[in-house]
Short mmCIF file of C-alpha atoms and ligand atoms in Angstrom, two decimals:
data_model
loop_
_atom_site.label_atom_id
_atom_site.label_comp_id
_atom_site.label_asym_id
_atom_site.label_seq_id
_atom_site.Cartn_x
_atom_site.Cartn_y
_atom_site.Cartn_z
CA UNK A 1 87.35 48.54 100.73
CA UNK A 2 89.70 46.65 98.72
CA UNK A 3 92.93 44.81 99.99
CA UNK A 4 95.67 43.49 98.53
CA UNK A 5 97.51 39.82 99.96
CA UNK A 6 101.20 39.88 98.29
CA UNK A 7 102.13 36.67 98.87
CA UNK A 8 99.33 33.93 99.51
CA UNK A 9 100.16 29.87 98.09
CA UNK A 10 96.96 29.55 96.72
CA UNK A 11 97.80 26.72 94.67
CA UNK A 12 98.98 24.53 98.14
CA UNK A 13 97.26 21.46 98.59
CA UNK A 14 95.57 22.73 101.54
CA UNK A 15 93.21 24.52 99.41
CA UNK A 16 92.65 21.38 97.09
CA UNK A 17 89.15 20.55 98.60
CA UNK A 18 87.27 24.11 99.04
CA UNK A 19 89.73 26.00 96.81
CA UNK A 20 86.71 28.08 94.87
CA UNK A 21 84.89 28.94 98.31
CA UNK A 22 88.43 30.61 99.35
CA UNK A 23 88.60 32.37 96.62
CA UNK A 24 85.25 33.63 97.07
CA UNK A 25 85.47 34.11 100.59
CA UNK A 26 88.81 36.53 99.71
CA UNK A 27 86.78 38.33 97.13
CA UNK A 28 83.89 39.12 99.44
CA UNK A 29 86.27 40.73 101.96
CA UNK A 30 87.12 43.15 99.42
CA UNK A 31 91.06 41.34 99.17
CA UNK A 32 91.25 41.59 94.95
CA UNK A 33 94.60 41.61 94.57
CA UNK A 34 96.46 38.59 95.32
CA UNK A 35 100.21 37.78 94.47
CA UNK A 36 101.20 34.46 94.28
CA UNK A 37 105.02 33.29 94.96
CA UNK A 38 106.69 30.15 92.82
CA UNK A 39 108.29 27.47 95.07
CA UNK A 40 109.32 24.88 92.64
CA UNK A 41 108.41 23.53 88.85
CA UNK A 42 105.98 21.13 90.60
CA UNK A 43 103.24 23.18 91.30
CA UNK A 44 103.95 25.93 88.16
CA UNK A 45 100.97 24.12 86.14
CA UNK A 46 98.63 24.57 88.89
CA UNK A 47 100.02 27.82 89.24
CA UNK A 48 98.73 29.11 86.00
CA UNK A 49 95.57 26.95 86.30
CA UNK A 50 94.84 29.63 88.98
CA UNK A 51 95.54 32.32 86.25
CA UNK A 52 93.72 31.01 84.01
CA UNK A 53 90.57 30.93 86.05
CA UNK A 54 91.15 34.35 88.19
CA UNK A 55 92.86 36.54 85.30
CA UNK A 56 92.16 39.82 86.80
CA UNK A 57 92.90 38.71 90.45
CA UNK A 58 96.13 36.28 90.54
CA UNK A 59 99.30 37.93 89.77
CA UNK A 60 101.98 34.84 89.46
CA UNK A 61 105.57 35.13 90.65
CA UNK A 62 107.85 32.80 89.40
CA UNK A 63 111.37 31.33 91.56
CA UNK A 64 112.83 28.85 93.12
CA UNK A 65 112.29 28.64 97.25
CA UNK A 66 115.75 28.65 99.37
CA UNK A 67 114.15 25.22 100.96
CA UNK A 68 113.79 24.03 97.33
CA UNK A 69 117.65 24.77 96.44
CA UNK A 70 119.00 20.92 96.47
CA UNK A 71 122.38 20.19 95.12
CA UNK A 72 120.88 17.28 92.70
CA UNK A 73 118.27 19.89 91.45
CA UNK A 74 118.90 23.71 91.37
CA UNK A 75 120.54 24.25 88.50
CA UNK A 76 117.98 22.31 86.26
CA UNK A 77 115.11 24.48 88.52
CA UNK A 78 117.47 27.37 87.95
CA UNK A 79 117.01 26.74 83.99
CA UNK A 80 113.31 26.27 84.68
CA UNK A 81 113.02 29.46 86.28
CA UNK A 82 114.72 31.48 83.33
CA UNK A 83 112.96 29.37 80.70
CA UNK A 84 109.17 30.12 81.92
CA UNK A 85 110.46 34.04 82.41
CA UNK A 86 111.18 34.06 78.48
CA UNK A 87 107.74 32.34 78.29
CA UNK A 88 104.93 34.16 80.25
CA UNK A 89 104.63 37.34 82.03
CA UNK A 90 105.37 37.45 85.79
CA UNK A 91 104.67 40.16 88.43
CA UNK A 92 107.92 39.50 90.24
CA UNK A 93 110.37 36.84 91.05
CA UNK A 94 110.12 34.82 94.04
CA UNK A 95 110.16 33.47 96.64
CA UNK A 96 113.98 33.67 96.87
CA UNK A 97 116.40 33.92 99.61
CA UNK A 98 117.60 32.09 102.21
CA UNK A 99 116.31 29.72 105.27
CA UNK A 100 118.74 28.32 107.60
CA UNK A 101 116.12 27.22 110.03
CA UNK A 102 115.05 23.84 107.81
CA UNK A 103 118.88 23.25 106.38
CA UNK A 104 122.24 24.86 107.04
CA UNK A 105 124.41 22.56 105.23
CA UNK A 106 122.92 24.11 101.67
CA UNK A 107 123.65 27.76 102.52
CA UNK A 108 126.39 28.32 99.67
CA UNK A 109 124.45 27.13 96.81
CA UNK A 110 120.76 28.76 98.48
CA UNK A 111 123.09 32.12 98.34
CA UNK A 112 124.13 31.54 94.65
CA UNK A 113 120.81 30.39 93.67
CA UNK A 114 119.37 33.76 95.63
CA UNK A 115 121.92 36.15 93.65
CA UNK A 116 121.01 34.69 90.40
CA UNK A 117 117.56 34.92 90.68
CA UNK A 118 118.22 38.60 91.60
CA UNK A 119 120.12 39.05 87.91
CA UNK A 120 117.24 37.47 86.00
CA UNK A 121 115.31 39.95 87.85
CA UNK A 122 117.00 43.14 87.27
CA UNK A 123 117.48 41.70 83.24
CA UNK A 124 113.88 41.36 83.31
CA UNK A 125 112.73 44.75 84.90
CA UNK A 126 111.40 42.70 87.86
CA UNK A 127 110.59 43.15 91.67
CA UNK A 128 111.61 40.35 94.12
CA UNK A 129 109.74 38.63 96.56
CA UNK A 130 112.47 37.52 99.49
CA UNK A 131 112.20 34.62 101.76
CA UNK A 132 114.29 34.81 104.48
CA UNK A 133 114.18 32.96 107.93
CA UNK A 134 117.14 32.40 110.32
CA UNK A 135 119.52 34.17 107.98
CA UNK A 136 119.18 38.07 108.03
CA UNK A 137 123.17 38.22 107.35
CA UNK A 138 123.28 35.37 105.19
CA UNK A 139 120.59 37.50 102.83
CA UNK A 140 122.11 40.94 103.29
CA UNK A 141 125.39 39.57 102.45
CA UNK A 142 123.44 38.65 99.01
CA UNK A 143 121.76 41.90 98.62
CA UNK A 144 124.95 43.94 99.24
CA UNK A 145 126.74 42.72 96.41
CA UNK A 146 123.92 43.42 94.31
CA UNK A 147 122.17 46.55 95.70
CA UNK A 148 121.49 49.70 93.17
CA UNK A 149 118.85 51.31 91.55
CA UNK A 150 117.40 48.38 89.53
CA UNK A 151 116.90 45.91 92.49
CA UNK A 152 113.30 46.54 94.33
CA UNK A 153 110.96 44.13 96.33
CA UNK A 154 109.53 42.59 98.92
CA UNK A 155 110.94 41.65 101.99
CA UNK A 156 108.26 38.90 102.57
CA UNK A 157 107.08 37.90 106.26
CA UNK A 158 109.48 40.56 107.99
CA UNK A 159 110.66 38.98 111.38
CA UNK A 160 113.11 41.04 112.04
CA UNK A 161 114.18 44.03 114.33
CA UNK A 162 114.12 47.81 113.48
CA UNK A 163 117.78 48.01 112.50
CA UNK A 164 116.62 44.96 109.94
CA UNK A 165 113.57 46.63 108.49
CA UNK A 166 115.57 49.85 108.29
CA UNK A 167 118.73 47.71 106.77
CA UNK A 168 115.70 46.22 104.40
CA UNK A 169 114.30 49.54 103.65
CA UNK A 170 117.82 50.88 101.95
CA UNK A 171 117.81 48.05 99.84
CA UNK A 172 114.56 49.14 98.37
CA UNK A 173 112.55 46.82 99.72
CA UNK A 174 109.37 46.92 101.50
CA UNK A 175 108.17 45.27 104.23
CA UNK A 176 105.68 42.27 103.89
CA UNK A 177 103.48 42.24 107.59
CA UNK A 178 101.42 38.92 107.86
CA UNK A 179 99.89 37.48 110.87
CA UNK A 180 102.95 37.74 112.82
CA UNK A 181 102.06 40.96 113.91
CA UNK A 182 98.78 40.28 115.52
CA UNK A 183 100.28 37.34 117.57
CA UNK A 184 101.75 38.10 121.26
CA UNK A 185 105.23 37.11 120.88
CA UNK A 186 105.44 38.24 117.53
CA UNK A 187 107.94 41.36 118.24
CA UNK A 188 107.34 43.08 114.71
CA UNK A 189 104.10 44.48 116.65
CA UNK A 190 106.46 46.92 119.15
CA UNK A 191 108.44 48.69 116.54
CA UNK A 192 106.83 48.08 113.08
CA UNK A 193 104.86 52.18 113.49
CA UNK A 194 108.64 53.80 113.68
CA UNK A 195 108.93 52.48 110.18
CA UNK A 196 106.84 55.05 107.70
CA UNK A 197 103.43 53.30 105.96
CA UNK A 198 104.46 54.06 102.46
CA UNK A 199 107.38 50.91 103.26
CA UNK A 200 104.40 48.20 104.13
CA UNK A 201 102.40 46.09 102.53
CA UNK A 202 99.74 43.15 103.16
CA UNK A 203 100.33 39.37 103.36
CA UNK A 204 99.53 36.27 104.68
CA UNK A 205 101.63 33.48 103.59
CA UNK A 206 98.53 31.56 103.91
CA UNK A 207 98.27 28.34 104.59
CA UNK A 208 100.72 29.43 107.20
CA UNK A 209 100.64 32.01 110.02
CA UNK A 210 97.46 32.29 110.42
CA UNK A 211 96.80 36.20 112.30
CA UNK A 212 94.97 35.52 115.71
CA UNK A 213 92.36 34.54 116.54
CA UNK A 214 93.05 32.09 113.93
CA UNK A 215 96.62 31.41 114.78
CA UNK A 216 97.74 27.82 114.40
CA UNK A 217 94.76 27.12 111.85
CA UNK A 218 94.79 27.60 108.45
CA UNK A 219 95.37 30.84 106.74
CA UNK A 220 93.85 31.96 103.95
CA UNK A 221 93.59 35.59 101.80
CA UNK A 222 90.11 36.88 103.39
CA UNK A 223 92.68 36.80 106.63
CA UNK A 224 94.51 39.93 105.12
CA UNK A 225 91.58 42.41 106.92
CA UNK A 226 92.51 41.16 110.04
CA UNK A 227 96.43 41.94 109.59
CA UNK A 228 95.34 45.53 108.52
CA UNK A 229 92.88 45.53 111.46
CA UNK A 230 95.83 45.45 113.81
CA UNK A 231 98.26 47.76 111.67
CA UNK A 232 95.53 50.47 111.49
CA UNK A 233 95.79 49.65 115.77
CA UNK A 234 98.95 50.20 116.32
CA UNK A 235 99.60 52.99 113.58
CA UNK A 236 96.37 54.66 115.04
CA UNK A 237 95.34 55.51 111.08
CA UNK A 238 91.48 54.13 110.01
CA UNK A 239 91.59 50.65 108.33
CA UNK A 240 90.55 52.51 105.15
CA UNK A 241 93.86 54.25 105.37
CA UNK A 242 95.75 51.27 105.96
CA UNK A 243 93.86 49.61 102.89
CA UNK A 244 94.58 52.86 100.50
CA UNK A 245 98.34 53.07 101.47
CA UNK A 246 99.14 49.36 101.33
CA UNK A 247 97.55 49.05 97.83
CA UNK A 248 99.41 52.10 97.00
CA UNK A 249 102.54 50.11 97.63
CA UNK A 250 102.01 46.92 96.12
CA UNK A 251 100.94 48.38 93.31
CA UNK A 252 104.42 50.78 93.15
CA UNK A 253 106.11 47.47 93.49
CA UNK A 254 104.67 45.20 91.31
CA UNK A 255 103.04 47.48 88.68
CA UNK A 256 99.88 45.82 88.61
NI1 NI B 301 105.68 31.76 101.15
#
């Protein structure tokens, strides 16, 4: 069975002892596919080290993280951003958005930083891969102004309600399920099967949110089974069908 992780920081420093086991363990649970989000020009090298040594597996995204938007910095990450685009060849652009959980007080220039990103997207044919945590309005406020036919994505770590995810959904976006939904509190879990299959797809934001049992430990991309473990639960479908649908959509997303 093959799976595909759509957003996994495989590059983090977390990895930097046991990084080729990882990989290897991710392979062996059948997870092939793995997308890999941007978060700022520091860690772009070792970005396409992991390219260069997983060409058929790593698909690179390349962005500028809301919690990376500074006012010293973004436009010069900003220029980065465009720069590598004319460059290399990208599966999407990401992660963009907005978090107003770390910092409020940068909201106006994360929002302007999040709509540009969206135009370099849309002039380069691109999906997008959207961060958003404590700020549903903040991002849909974004996404209104430029909604239409040529903006398409991922709606990555969906922690939001049913009204969200359908608000999300007429955006063109899918939704990205992670370990969130296998832990107790995690809410996504009670309402996520109202929202059709062909709108979901696979990831773990690993290092982070870790699915249970493995919550508060590290994450990593073998971890992707266990997230379709519990969708195939709760959308009473066969993990195989879970597997084949998912792929289906990351693959209608990101072309690859
Ligand atoms: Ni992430």
């Amino acid at each position: 069975m093959i799976f595909t992780d759509t957003h996994t920081h495989l590059y983090s420093e977390e990895f930097e002892s046991d990084q080729a086991e990882m990989m290897q363990r991710a392979m062996e649970n059948g997870v092939q596919k793995l997308f890999v989000p941007s978060i700022d020009s520091s860690y772009t090298e070792k970005m396409y080290d992991l390219k260069n040594k997983y060409p058929e597996n790593v698909h690179l995204m390349m962005g500028l993280h809301p919690c990376y938007v500074k006012p010293e910095t973004y436009l010069d990450e900003l220029a980065f951003v465009e720069r590598e685009l004319e460059k290399h060849k990208f599966a999407a652009i990401g992660e963009i958005g907005v978090d107003m959980y770390w910092d409020k007080s940068t909201l106006a220039i994360q929002q302007e930083a999040f709509q540009k990103q969206i135009q370099l997207a849309k002039k380069h044919k691109l999906p997008i891969n959207i961060h958003c945590r404590d700020a549903f309005d903040e991002v849909f406020e974004v996404l209104e102004k430029e909604k239409g036919d040529d903006l398409f994505g991922i709606f990555h770590c969906f922690s939001g309600n049913l009204e969200q995810a359908q608000k999300a959904i007429s955006y063109n976006l899918k939704l990205g399920i992670g370990g969130v939904v296998t832990f107790k509190n995690g809410k996504v879990d009670q309402f996520i099967n109202q929202i059709p299959l062909e709108h979901i797809v696979l990831e773990t934001d690993s290092p982070y949110l870790a699915p249970a049992p493995y919550r508060g430990k590290r994450n990593e991309s073998a971890y992707v089974v266990l997230v379709a473990e519990k969708l195939a639960s709760i959308y009473g479908l066969s993990l195989a069908e879970i597997a084949t649908q998912t792929n289906k959509n990351a693959q209608v997303v990101f072309g690859v």
